[in-house]
PDB file of C-alpha atoms in Angstrom:
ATOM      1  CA  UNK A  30      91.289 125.862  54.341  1.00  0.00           C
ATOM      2  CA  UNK A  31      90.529 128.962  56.335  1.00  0.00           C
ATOM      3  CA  UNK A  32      89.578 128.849  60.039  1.00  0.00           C
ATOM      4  CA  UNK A  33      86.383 130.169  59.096  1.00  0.00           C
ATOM      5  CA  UNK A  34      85.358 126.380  59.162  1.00  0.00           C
ATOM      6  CA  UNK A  35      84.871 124.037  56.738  1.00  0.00           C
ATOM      7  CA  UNK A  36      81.902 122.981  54.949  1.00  0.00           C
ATOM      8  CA  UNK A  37      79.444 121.693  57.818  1.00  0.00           C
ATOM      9  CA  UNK A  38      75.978 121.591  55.866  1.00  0.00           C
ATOM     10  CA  UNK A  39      73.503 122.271  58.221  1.00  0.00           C
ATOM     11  CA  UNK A  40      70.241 122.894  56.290  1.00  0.00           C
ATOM     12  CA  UNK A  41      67.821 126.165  56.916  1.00  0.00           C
ATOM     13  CA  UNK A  42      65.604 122.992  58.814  1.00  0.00           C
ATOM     14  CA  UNK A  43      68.320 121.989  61.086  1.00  0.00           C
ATOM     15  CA  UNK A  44      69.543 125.469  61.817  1.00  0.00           C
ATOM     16  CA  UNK A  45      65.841 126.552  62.870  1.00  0.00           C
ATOM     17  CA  UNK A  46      65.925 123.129  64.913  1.00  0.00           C
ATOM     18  CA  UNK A  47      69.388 123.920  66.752  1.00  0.00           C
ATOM     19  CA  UNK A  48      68.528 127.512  67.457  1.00  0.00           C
ATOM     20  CA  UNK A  49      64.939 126.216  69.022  1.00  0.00           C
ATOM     21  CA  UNK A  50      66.864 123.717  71.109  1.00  0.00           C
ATOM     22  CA  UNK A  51      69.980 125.544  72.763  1.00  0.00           C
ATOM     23  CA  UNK A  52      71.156 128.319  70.372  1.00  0.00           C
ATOM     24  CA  UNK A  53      74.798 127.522  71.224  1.00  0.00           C
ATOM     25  CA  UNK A  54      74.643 124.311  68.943  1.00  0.00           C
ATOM     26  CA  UNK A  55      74.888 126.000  65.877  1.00  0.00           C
ATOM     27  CA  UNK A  56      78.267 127.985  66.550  1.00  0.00           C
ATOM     28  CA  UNK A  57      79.577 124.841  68.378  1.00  0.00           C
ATOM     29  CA  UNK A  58      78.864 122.853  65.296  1.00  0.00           C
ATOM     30  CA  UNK A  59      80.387 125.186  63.286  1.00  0.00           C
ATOM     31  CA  UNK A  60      83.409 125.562  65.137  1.00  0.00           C
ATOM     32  CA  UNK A  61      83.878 121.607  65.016  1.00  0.00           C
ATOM     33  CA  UNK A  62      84.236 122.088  61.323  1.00  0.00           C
ATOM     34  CA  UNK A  63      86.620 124.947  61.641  1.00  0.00           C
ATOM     35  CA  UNK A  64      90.136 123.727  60.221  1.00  0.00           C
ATOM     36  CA  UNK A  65      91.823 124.686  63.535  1.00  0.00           C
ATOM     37  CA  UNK A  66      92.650 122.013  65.722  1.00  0.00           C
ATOM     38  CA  UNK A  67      92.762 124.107  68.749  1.00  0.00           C
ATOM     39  CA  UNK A  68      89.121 126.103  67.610  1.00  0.00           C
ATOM     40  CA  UNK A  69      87.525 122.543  67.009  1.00  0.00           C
ATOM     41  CA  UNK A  70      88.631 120.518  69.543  1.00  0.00           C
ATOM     42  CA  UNK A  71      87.318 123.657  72.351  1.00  0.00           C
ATOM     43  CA  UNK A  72      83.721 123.347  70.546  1.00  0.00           C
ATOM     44  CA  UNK A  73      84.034 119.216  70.640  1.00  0.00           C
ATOM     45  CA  UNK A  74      84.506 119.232  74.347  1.00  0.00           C
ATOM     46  CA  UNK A  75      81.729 122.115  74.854  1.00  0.00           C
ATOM     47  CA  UNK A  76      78.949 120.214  72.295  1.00  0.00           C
ATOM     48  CA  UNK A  77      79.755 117.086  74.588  1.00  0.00           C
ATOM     49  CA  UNK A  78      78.419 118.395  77.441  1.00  0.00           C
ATOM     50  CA  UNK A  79      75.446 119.292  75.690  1.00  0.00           C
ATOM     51  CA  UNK A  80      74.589 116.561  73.549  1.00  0.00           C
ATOM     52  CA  UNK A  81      76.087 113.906  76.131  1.00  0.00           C
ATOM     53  CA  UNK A  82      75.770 114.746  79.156  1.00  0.00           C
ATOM     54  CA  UNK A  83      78.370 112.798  81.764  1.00  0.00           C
ATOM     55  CA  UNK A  84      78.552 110.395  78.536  1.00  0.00           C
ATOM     56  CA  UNK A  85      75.888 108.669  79.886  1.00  0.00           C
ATOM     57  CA  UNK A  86      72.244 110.181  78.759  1.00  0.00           C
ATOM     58  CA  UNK A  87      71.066 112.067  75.970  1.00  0.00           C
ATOM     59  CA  UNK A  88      69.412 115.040  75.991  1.00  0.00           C
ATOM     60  CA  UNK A  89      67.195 117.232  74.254  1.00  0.00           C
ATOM     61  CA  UNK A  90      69.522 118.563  71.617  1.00  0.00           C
ATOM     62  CA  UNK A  91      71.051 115.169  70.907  1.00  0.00           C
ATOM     63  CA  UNK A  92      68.693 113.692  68.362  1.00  0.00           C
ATOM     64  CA  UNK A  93      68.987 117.780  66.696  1.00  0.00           C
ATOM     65  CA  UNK A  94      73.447 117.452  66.056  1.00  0.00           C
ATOM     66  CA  UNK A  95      73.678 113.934  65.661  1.00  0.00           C
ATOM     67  CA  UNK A  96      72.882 113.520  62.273  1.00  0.00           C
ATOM     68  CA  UNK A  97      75.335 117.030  61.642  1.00  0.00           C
ATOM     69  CA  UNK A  98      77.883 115.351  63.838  1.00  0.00           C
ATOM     70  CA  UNK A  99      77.773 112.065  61.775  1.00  0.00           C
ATOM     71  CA  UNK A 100      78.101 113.879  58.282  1.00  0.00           C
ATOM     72  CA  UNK A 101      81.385 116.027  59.898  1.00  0.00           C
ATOM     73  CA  UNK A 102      82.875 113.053  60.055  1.00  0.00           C
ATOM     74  CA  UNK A 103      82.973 112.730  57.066  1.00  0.00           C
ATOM     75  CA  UNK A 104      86.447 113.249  54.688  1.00  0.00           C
ATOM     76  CA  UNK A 105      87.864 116.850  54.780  1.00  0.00           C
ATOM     77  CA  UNK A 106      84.596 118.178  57.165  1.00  0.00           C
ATOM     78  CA  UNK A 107      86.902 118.325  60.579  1.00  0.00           C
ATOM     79  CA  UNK A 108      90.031 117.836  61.946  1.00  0.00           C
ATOM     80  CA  UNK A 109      88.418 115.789  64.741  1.00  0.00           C
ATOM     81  CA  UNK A 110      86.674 113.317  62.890  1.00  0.00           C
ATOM     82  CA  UNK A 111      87.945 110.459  64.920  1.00  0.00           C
ATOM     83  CA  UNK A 112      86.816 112.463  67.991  1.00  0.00           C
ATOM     84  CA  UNK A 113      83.177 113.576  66.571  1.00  0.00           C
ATOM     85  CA  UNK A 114      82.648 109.524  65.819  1.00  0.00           C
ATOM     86  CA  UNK A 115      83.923 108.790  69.621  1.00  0.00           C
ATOM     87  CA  UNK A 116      81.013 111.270  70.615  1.00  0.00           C
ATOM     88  CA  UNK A 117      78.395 109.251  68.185  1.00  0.00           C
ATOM     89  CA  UNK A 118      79.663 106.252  69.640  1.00  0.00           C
ATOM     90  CA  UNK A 119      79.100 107.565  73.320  1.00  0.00           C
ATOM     91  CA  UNK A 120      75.879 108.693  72.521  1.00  0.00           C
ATOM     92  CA  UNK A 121      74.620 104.810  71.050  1.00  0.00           C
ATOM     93  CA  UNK A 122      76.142 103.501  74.224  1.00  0.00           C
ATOM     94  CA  UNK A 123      74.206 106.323  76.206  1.00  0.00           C
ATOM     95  CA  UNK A 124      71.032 105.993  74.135  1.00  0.00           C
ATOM     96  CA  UNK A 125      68.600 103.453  76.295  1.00  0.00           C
ATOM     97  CA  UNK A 126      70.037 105.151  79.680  1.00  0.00           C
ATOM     98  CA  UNK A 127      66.577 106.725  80.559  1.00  0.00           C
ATOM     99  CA  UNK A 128      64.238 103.474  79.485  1.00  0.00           C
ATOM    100  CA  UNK A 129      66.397 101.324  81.674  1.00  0.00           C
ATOM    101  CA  UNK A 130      65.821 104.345  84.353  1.00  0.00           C
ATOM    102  CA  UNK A 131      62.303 104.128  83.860  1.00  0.00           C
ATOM    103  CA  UNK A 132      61.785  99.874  83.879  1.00  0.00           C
ATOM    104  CA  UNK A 133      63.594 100.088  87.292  1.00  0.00           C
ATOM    105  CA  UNK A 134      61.685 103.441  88.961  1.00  0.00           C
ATOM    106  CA  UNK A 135      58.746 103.184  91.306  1.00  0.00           C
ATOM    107  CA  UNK A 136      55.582 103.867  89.714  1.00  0.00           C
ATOM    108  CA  UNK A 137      54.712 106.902  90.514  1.00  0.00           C
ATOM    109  CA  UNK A 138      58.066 107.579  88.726  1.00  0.00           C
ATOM    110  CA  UNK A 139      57.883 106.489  85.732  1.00  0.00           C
ATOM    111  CA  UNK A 140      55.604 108.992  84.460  1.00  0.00           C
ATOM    112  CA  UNK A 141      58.751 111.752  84.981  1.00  0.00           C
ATOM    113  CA  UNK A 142      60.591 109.936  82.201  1.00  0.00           C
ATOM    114  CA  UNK A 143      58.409 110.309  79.172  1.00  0.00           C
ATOM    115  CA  UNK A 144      60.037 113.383  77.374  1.00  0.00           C
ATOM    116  CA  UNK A 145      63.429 111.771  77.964  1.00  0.00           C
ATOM    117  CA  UNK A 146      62.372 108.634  76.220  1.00  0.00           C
ATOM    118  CA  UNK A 147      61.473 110.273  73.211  1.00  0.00           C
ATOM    119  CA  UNK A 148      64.871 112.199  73.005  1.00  0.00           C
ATOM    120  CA  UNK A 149      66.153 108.347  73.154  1.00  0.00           C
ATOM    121  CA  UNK A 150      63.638 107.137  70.453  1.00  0.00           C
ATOM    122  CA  UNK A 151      64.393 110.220  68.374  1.00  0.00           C
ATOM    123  CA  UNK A 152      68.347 109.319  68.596  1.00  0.00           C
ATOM    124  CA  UNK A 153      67.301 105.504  67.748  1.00  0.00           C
ATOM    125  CA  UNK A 154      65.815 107.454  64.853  1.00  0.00           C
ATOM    126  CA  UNK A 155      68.683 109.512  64.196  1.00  0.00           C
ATOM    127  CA  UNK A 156      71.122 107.032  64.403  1.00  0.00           C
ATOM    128  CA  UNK A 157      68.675 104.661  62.099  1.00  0.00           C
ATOM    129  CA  UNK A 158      68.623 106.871  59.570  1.00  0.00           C
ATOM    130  CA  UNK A 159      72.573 107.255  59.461  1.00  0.00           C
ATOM    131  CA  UNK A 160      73.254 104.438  58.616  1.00  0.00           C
ATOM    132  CA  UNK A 161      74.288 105.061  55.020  1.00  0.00           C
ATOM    133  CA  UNK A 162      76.613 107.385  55.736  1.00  0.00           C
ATOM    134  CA  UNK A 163      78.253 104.804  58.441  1.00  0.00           C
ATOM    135  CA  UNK A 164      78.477 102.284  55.989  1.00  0.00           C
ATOM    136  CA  UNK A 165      80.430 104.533  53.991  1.00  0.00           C
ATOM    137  CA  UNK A 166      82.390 105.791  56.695  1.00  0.00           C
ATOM    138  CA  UNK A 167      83.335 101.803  56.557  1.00  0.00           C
ATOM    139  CA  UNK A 168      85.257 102.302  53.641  1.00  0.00           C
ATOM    140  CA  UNK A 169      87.333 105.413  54.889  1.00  0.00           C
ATOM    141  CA  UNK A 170      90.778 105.434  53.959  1.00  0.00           C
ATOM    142  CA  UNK A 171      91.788 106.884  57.795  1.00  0.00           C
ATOM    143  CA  UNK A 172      91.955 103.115  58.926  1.00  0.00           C
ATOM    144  CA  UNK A 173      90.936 104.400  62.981  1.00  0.00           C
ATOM    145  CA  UNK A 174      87.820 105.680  61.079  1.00  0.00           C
ATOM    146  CA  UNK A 175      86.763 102.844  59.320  1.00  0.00           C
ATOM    147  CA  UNK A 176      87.215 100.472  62.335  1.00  0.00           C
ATOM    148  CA  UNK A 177      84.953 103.323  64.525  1.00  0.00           C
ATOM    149  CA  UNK A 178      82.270 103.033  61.870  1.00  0.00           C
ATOM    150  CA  UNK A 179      82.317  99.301  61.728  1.00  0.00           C
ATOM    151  CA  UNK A 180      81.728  99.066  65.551  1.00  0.00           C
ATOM    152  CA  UNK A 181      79.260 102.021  65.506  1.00  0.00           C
ATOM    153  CA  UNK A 182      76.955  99.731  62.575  1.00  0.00           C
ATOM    154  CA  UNK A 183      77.311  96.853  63.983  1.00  0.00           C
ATOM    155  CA  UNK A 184      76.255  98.964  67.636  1.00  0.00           C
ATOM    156  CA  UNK A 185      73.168 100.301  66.070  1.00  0.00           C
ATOM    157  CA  UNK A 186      71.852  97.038  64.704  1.00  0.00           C
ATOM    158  CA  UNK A 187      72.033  95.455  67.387  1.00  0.00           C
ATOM    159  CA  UNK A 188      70.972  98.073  69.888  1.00  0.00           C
ATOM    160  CA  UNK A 189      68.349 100.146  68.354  1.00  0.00           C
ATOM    161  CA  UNK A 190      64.636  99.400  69.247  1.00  0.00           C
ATOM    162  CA  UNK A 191      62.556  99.260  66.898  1.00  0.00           C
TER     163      UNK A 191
END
């Protein structure tokens, strides 16, 4: 495999979506496929900030990678797969942070944390929607990867609203 990254499949839809969202996501994205260690784990670190912020909110680009960052995880898409599934599973844990902000702000408050709730319901969404690919990722032969994916079902069934 070249360093020129591996196979990340990010549709024409998606790439229009990242670009309209923070045009750094794409290239970050890309370079977590990239079959250098060094190249990928740089871009890992970088999309966390974005996607994660402090590891405990999302944001607006969240709900946009995480359905690219759950399909690099995937066999032969990264050498950080175990890292890209401990940034999914960072992001479920982080995923109700601004609803909880909301239930416990004054009311004239609560009103400021609209848009961030629907970055939250579009990660429920997201992460929803993932699911087959999780229950795959179940199955993985890496045994660190199967356990992640096991935890990271069982988190979204029990935490997403629906």
């Amino acid at each position: 495999m070249s360093d020129a990254g591996m196979d990340c499949e990010i549709t024409p839809d998606e790439m229009i979506l990242l670009n309209a969202v923070d045009p750094e996501l794409h290239g970050l994205l890309l370079r977590v496929c990239s079959s250098g260690i060094n190249s990928a784990t740089d871009a890992l670190f970088h999309l966390k900030v974005k996607v994660c912020p402090q590891g405990v909110a999302v944001g607006r680009s969240t709900s946009v990678a995480l359905p690219i960052l759950i399909r690099i995880s995937a066999p032969g898409k990264s050498a950080v797969r175990r890292e890209v599934l401990q940034l999914v599973a960072r992001i479920l844990r982080a995923s109700h942070a601004w609803r909880k902000s909301a239930q416990n702000a004054r009311s004239e408050y609560v009103g400021n944390y609209d848009e961030k709730i629907q970055w939250e319901i579009a990660v429920d969404r997201a992460l929803s929607d993932a699911m087959p690919i999780i229950k795959r990722l179940e199955g993985d032969s890496d045994e660190v990867i199967a356990a992640a994916a096991r935890d990271l079902a069982k988190g979204i069934s029990s935490n997403i609203v629906g």
